[in-house]
GROMACS .gro file of C-alpha atoms in nm:
model
  288
    1MET     CA    1   0.000   0.000   0.000
    2ARG     CA    2   0.164   0.329  -0.079
    3LEU     CA    3  -0.005   0.462   0.217
    4MET     CA    4   0.093   0.743   0.460
    5HIS     CA    5   0.408   0.949   0.475
    6ARG     CA    6   0.691   1.068   0.698
    7LEU     CA    7   0.781   0.969   1.049
    8LEU     CA    8   0.544   1.148   1.286
    9LEU     CA    9   0.341   0.985   1.562
   10ILE     CA   10   0.075   1.240   1.652
   11PRO     CA   11  -0.227   1.310   1.434
   12ILE     CA   12  -0.155   1.643   1.276
   13LEU     CA   13  -0.206   1.806   0.941
   14SER     CA   14   0.099   1.946   0.774
   15ALA     CA   15   0.120   2.208   0.503
   16LEU     CA   16   0.428   2.087   0.319
   17ALA     CA   17   0.394   2.285   0.000
   18VAL     CA   18   0.227   2.590  -0.143
   19ALA     CA   19  -0.049   2.366  -0.279
   20SER     CA   20  -0.130   2.234   0.067
   21VAL     CA   21  -0.398   2.405   0.273
   22SER     CA   22  -0.529   2.380   0.625
   23CYS     CA   23  -0.829   2.155   0.671
   24GLY     CA   24  -0.985   2.422   0.887
   25ALA     CA   25  -0.983   2.681   0.609
   26GLU     CA   26  -1.301   2.784   0.431
   27HIS     CA   27  -1.382   2.532   0.159
   28ARG     CA   28  -1.463   2.708  -0.169
   29GLY     CA   29  -1.728   2.523  -0.364
   30ASP     CA   30  -1.547   2.558  -0.697
   31VAL     CA   31  -1.223   2.402  -0.566
   32ILE     CA   32  -1.174   2.028  -0.524
   33ARG     CA   33  -0.974   1.937  -0.217
   34ILE     CA   34  -0.772   1.616  -0.231
   35GLY     CA   35  -0.619   1.462   0.080
   36VAL     CA   36  -0.282   1.294   0.023
   37ASN     CA   37   0.003   1.175   0.240
   38ASP     CA   38   0.297   1.233   0.007
   39LEU     CA   39   0.261   1.588  -0.120
   40ALA     CA   40   0.636   1.637  -0.134
   41LEU     CA   41   0.654   1.400  -0.433
   42PRO     CA   42   0.685   1.593  -0.761
   43HIS     CA   43   0.419   1.405  -0.954
   44TRP     CA   44   0.149   1.601  -0.771
   45ASP     CA   45   0.272   1.921  -0.939
   46VAL     CA   46   0.222   1.753  -1.278
   47TYR     CA   47  -0.118   1.625  -1.169
   48LYS     CA   48  -0.233   1.967  -1.053
   49LYS     CA   49  -0.128   2.129  -1.381
   50LYS     CA   50  -0.312   1.862  -1.580
   51ALA     CA   51  -0.626   1.925  -1.374
   52ALA     CA   52  -0.598   2.298  -1.439
   53ASP     CA   53  -0.567   2.227  -1.812
   54GLN     CA   54  -0.907   2.059  -1.786
   55GLY     CA   55  -1.056   2.355  -1.600
   56ILE     CA   56  -1.048   2.192  -1.257
   57GLU     CA   57  -0.891   2.383  -0.969
   58ILE     CA   58  -0.762   2.159  -0.693
   59GLU     CA   59  -0.600   2.208  -0.356
   60PHE     CA   60  -0.406   1.944  -0.168
   61VAL     CA   61  -0.430   1.873   0.203
   62ASN     CA   62  -0.131   1.676   0.324
   63PHE     CA   63  -0.184   1.435   0.612
   64THR     CA   64   0.091   1.289   0.825
   65ASP     CA   65  -0.124   1.044   1.020
   66TYR     CA   66  -0.313   0.739   0.886
   67ASN     CA   67  -0.613   0.812   1.104
   68GLN     CA   68  -0.702   1.151   0.959
   69PRO     CA   69  -0.779   1.140   0.583
   70ASN     CA   70  -1.095   0.928   0.602
   71PRO     CA   71  -1.262   1.127   0.883
   72ALA     CA   72  -1.172   1.447   0.697
   73LEU     CA   73  -1.345   1.307   0.388
   74ALA     CA   74  -1.652   1.196   0.582
   75GLN     CA   75  -1.675   1.540   0.745
   76ARG     CA   76  -1.661   1.712   0.402
   77ARG     CA   77  -1.334   1.890   0.479
   78ILE     CA   78  -1.192   1.731   0.164
   79ASP     CA   79  -1.360   1.587  -0.147
   80LEU     CA   80  -1.127   1.299  -0.233
   81ASN     CA   81  -0.837   1.123  -0.070
   82LYS     CA   82  -0.558   0.913  -0.209
   83PHE     CA   83  -0.358   0.728   0.055
   84GLN     CA   84  -0.508   0.382   0.108
   85HIS     CA   85  -0.591   0.050  -0.052
   86VAL     CA   86  -0.934  -0.113  -0.082
   87ARG     CA   87  -0.886  -0.334   0.224
   88TYR     CA   88  -0.791  -0.041   0.448
   89LEU     CA   89  -1.100   0.154   0.334
   90ALA     CA   90  -1.329  -0.144   0.393
   91ASN     CA   91  -1.187  -0.193   0.741
   92TYR     CA   92  -1.232   0.177   0.818
   93ASN     CA   93  -1.596   0.172   0.705
   94ALA     CA   94  -1.672  -0.136   0.911
   95ARG     CA   95  -1.509  -0.002   1.225
   96ASN     CA   96  -1.663   0.345   1.194
   97ASN     CA   97  -2.000   0.263   1.036
   98ASP     CA   98  -1.908   0.484   0.742
   99THR     CA   99  -1.985   0.459   0.370
  100LEU     CA  100  -1.680   0.592   0.185
  101VAL     CA  101  -1.625   0.435  -0.156
  102PRO     CA  102  -1.339   0.385  -0.402
  103VAL     CA  103  -1.386   0.587  -0.722
  104GLY     CA  104  -1.065   0.504  -0.905
  105ALA     CA  105  -0.764   0.275  -0.897
  106THR     CA  106  -0.408   0.403  -0.885
  107GLU     CA  107  -0.150   0.127  -0.833
  108ILE     CA  108  -0.054  -0.180  -0.635
  109PHE     CA  109   0.282  -0.243  -0.473
  110PRO     CA  110   0.466  -0.564  -0.397
  111LEU     CA  111   0.488  -0.630  -0.025
  112ALA     CA  112   0.854  -0.606   0.071
  113LEU     CA  113   1.032  -0.750   0.372
  114TYR     CA  114   1.346  -0.544   0.431
  115SER     CA  115   1.660  -0.621   0.628
  116ARG     CA  116   1.985  -0.440   0.695
  117LYS     CA  117   2.132  -0.740   0.875
  118HIS     CA  118   2.060  -1.031   0.641
  119LYS     CA  119   2.079  -1.097   0.267
  120SER     CA  120   1.804  -1.358   0.257
  121VAL     CA  121   1.512  -1.498   0.456
  122ALA     CA  122   1.720  -1.810   0.525
  123GLU     CA  123   1.975  -1.603   0.719
  124ILE     CA  124   1.721  -1.487   0.978
  125PRO     CA  125   1.804  -1.682   1.296
  126GLN     CA  126   1.574  -1.878   1.522
  127GLY     CA  127   1.404  -1.626   1.749
  128GLY     CA  128   1.472  -1.339   1.505
  129GLN     CA  129   1.268  -1.022   1.544
  130ILE     CA  130   1.041  -0.890   1.269
  131THR     CA  131   0.831  -0.573   1.288
  132LEU     CA  132   0.510  -0.505   1.097
  133SER     CA  133   0.224  -0.256   1.105
  134ASN     CA  134   0.005  -0.252   1.414
  135ASN     CA  135  -0.299  -0.174   1.197
  136PRO     CA  136  -0.511  -0.491   1.165
  137ALA     CA  137  -0.603  -0.403   0.806
  138ASN     CA  138  -0.236  -0.420   0.710
  139GLN     CA  139  -0.136  -0.737   0.895
  140VAL     CA  140  -0.283  -1.034   0.709
  141ARG     CA  141  -0.075  -0.987   0.393
  142PRO     CA  142   0.255  -0.988   0.589
  143LEU     CA  143   0.133  -1.287   0.793
  144LEU     CA  144   0.057  -1.491   0.482
  145SER     CA  145   0.391  -1.391   0.333
  146LEU     CA  146   0.580  -1.495   0.646
  147ALA     CA  147   0.397  -1.827   0.648
  148ALA     CA  148   0.483  -1.882   0.281
  149ALA     CA  149   0.847  -1.798   0.355
  150GLY     CA  150   0.856  -2.055   0.637
  151LEU     CA  151   0.916  -1.800   0.912
  152ILE     CA  152   0.588  -1.843   1.101
  153VAL     CA  153   0.322  -2.110   1.144
  154LEU     CA  154  -0.044  -2.008   1.145
  155LYS     CA  155  -0.296  -2.210   1.343
  156GLY     CA  156  -0.581  -2.365   1.149
  157ASN     CA  157  -0.614  -2.288   0.782
  158ALA     CA  158  -0.406  -1.986   0.680
  159GLY     CA  159  -0.620  -1.744   0.482
  160TRP     CA  160  -0.742  -1.386   0.450
  161ASP     CA  161  -0.912  -1.409   0.788
  162SER     CA  162  -0.585  -1.490   0.965
  163LYS     CA  163  -0.490  -1.259   1.250
  164LEU     CA  164  -0.184  -1.193   1.460
  165GLU     CA  165  -0.339  -1.404   1.735
  166ASP     CA  166  -0.337  -1.702   1.498
  167VAL     CA  167   0.043  -1.719   1.492
  168ASP     CA  168   0.170  -2.033   1.663
  169THR     CA  169   0.456  -1.868   1.848
  170ALA     CA  170   0.602  -2.194   1.977
  171ALA     CA  171   0.621  -2.345   1.628
  172SER     CA  172   0.738  -2.028   1.451
  173LYS     CA  173   1.097  -1.939   1.373
  174VAL     CA  174   1.062  -1.564   1.436
  175LYS     CA  175   0.896  -1.330   1.680
  176LEU     CA  176   0.664  -1.057   1.552
  177THR     CA  177   0.634  -0.707   1.695
  178PRO     CA  178   0.351  -0.487   1.567
  179ILE     CA  179   0.442  -0.118   1.577
  180ASP     CA  180   0.322   0.210   1.431
  181PRO     CA  181   0.377   0.178   1.053
  182THR     CA  182   0.563   0.507   1.046
  183LEU     CA  183   0.835   0.347   1.262
  184THR     CA  184   0.894   0.023   1.072
  185ALA     CA  185   1.176   0.167   0.861
  186GLN     CA  186   1.346   0.308   1.170
  187SER     CA  187   1.319  -0.027   1.344
  188LEU     CA  188   1.556  -0.190   1.092
  189GLY     CA  189   1.851  -0.076   1.299
  190SER     CA  190   1.750  -0.304   1.585
  191VAL     CA  191   1.550  -0.593   1.435
  192ASP     CA  192   1.623  -0.867   1.186
  193ALA     CA  193   1.368  -0.755   0.928
  194ALA     CA  194   1.061  -0.534   0.883
  195PHE     CA  195   0.769  -0.493   0.650
  196VAL     CA  196   0.780  -0.129   0.542
  197ASP     CA  197   0.508   0.038   0.335
  198ASP     CA  198   0.634   0.186   0.010
  199THR     CA  199   0.556   0.540   0.119
  200PHE     CA  200   0.793   0.506   0.414
  201ALA     CA  201   1.052   0.288   0.242
  202ARG     CA  202   1.154   0.542  -0.018
  203PRO     CA  203   1.209   0.838   0.219
  204ALA     CA  204   1.406   0.600   0.441
  205GLY     CA  205   1.639   0.519   0.152
  206LEU     CA  206   1.536   0.155   0.132
  207THR     CA  207   1.593  -0.011  -0.206
  208GLN     CA  208   1.583  -0.356  -0.360
  209ASN     CA  209   1.930  -0.408  -0.210
  210GLU     CA  210   1.767  -0.437   0.135
  211THR     CA  211   1.472  -0.644   0.012
  212ILE     CA  212   1.487  -1.009   0.116
  213TYR     CA  213   1.132  -1.113   0.024
  214THR     CA  214   0.846  -0.987  -0.194
  215ASP     CA  215   0.508  -1.131  -0.282
  216ASP     CA  216   0.349  -1.126  -0.627
  217PRO     CA  217   0.114  -0.824  -0.643
  218GLU     CA  218  -0.048  -0.954  -0.962
  219ARG     CA  219  -0.220  -1.241  -0.779
  220PRO     CA  220  -0.600  -1.201  -0.828
  221GLU     CA  221  -0.674  -1.218  -0.455
  222LEU     CA  222  -0.457  -0.910  -0.400
  223LYS     CA  223  -0.711  -0.682  -0.570
  224GLN     CA  224  -0.796  -0.573  -0.217
  225TYR     CA  225  -0.453  -0.409  -0.198
  226ILE     CA  226  -0.500  -0.184  -0.500
  227ASN     CA  227  -0.454   0.176  -0.392
  228ILE     CA  228  -0.744   0.406  -0.465
  229PHE     CA  229  -0.901   0.747  -0.474
  230ALA     CA  230  -1.188   0.747  -0.224
  231ALA     CA  231  -1.496   0.970  -0.206
  232ARG     CA  232  -1.818   0.992  -0.008
  233ALA     CA  233  -2.089   0.750  -0.124
  234ALA     CA  234  -2.313   1.040  -0.229
  235ASP     CA  235  -2.039   1.157  -0.467
  236LYS     CA  236  -1.947   0.822  -0.622
  237ASP     CA  237  -2.092   0.928  -0.960
  238ASN     CA  238  -1.969   1.287  -0.950
  239PRO     CA  239  -1.818   1.338  -1.299
  240THR     CA  240  -1.550   1.581  -1.180
  241LEU     CA  241  -1.427   1.346  -0.909
  242LEU     CA  242  -1.428   1.051  -1.147
  243LYS     CA  243  -1.232   1.257  -1.398
  244LEU     CA  244  -0.974   1.344  -1.132
  245ALA     CA  245  -0.937   0.977  -1.040
  246ARG     CA  246  -0.875   0.890  -1.406
  247LEU     CA  247  -0.631   1.179  -1.437
  248TYR     CA  248  -0.380   0.985  -1.229
  249HIS     CA  249  -0.332   0.770  -1.538
  250ASP     CA  250  -0.257   1.057  -1.773
  251PRO     CA  251   0.067   0.954  -1.951
  252GLU     CA  252   0.257   1.254  -1.815
  253VAL     CA  253   0.140   1.192  -1.460
  254GLU     CA  254   0.227   0.822  -1.477
  255ALA     CA  255   0.568   0.909  -1.623
  256ALA     CA  256   0.632   1.152  -1.335
  257VAL     CA  257   0.537   0.885  -1.081
  258ARG     CA  258   0.761   0.623  -1.242
  259ALA     CA  259   1.053   0.867  -1.246
  260GLU     CA  260   1.052   0.904  -0.868
  261THR     CA  261   1.336   0.729  -0.689
  262GLY     CA  262   1.257   0.380  -0.568
  263TYR     CA  263   0.912   0.356  -0.724
  264GLN     CA  264   0.808  -0.010  -0.766
  265GLY     CA  265   0.433   0.021  -0.822
  266ILE     CA  266   0.220  -0.141  -1.089
  267PHE     CA  267  -0.049   0.089  -1.228
  268LYS     CA  268  -0.406  -0.038  -1.212
  269THR     CA  269  -0.717   0.091  -1.392
  270ASN     CA  270  -0.994  -0.121  -1.240
  271ASP     CA  271  -1.343   0.015  -1.294
  272PRO     CA  272  -1.487   0.196  -0.988
  273ALA     CA  273  -1.777  -0.052  -0.975
  274ASP     CA  274  -1.529  -0.340  -0.955
  275LEU     CA  275  -1.344  -0.175  -0.669
  276GLN     CA  276  -1.668  -0.090  -0.490
  277ALA     CA  277  -1.783  -0.452  -0.513
  278ALA     CA  278  -1.452  -0.568  -0.363
  279ALA     CA  279  -1.483  -0.313  -0.081
  280THR     CA  280  -1.843  -0.414  -0.006
  281GLU     CA  281  -1.749  -0.781   0.017
  282LEU     CA  282  -1.464  -0.705   0.255
  283GLU     CA  283  -1.679  -0.476   0.467
  284ALA     CA  284  -1.932  -0.754   0.518
  285LYS     CA  285  -1.654  -0.979   0.651
  286PHE     CA  286  -1.512  -0.709   0.876
  287ARG     CA  287  -1.855  -0.632   1.026
  288LYS     CA  288  -1.906  -0.992   1.144
   0.00000   0.00000   0.00000
């Protein structure tokens, strides 16, 4: 998930560029506000210019905490956000009884296990320490990857309902420590390996040289990890918002994204209805 940016722990909003505005400012009706978590990346300048060429004025609100962009969207302080994958959105809706919806796909990223101590999974010793996100929505993919790599054993039948509590600690080779996802890159100095979201990996200087395991993001069941633009349910057919979601795939915007150091994403163009169906199915499971 190319979710969330920079290493801050408290929920704040940060104006990191001229294009960023305070969420508390008056919201002009003719301006579309988009919440992001990586405004410092240059492709947003290209994106904003392309929107202006189509007669759409946008403002960015940069968030430095995972917990803020969806409430800001629900409270109409922004009109779109781009920071999360389908599974994260579904989990948020279920936990908060909300109805936000995906309105456009952006990309999917391979899940990477990084290490600055070892060159391969096989080198991780018995009792080795691995950190991963403490957000339940972002834990099952690492768990299934660790099980596939032979580092942990999951009780029962390993699947998309597996949880951290399902790890058979006595039978597993490594010990898992869930921490704030903004700290996973920093933890590499003291642990054997860590799952680090792409958004944090690149600023931390992590590259394929530190990668010791990746999954295959093209697997059909990983549709739930496609990153998205999200909107309020009432706006899911808004033509301007749908146009802005599609604009991410303008050739110049995509080229600007690909040119950024360390980018390893795979662009996706799933139809909004397809993404919404995937989110609805996941929400039903999360609400049980």
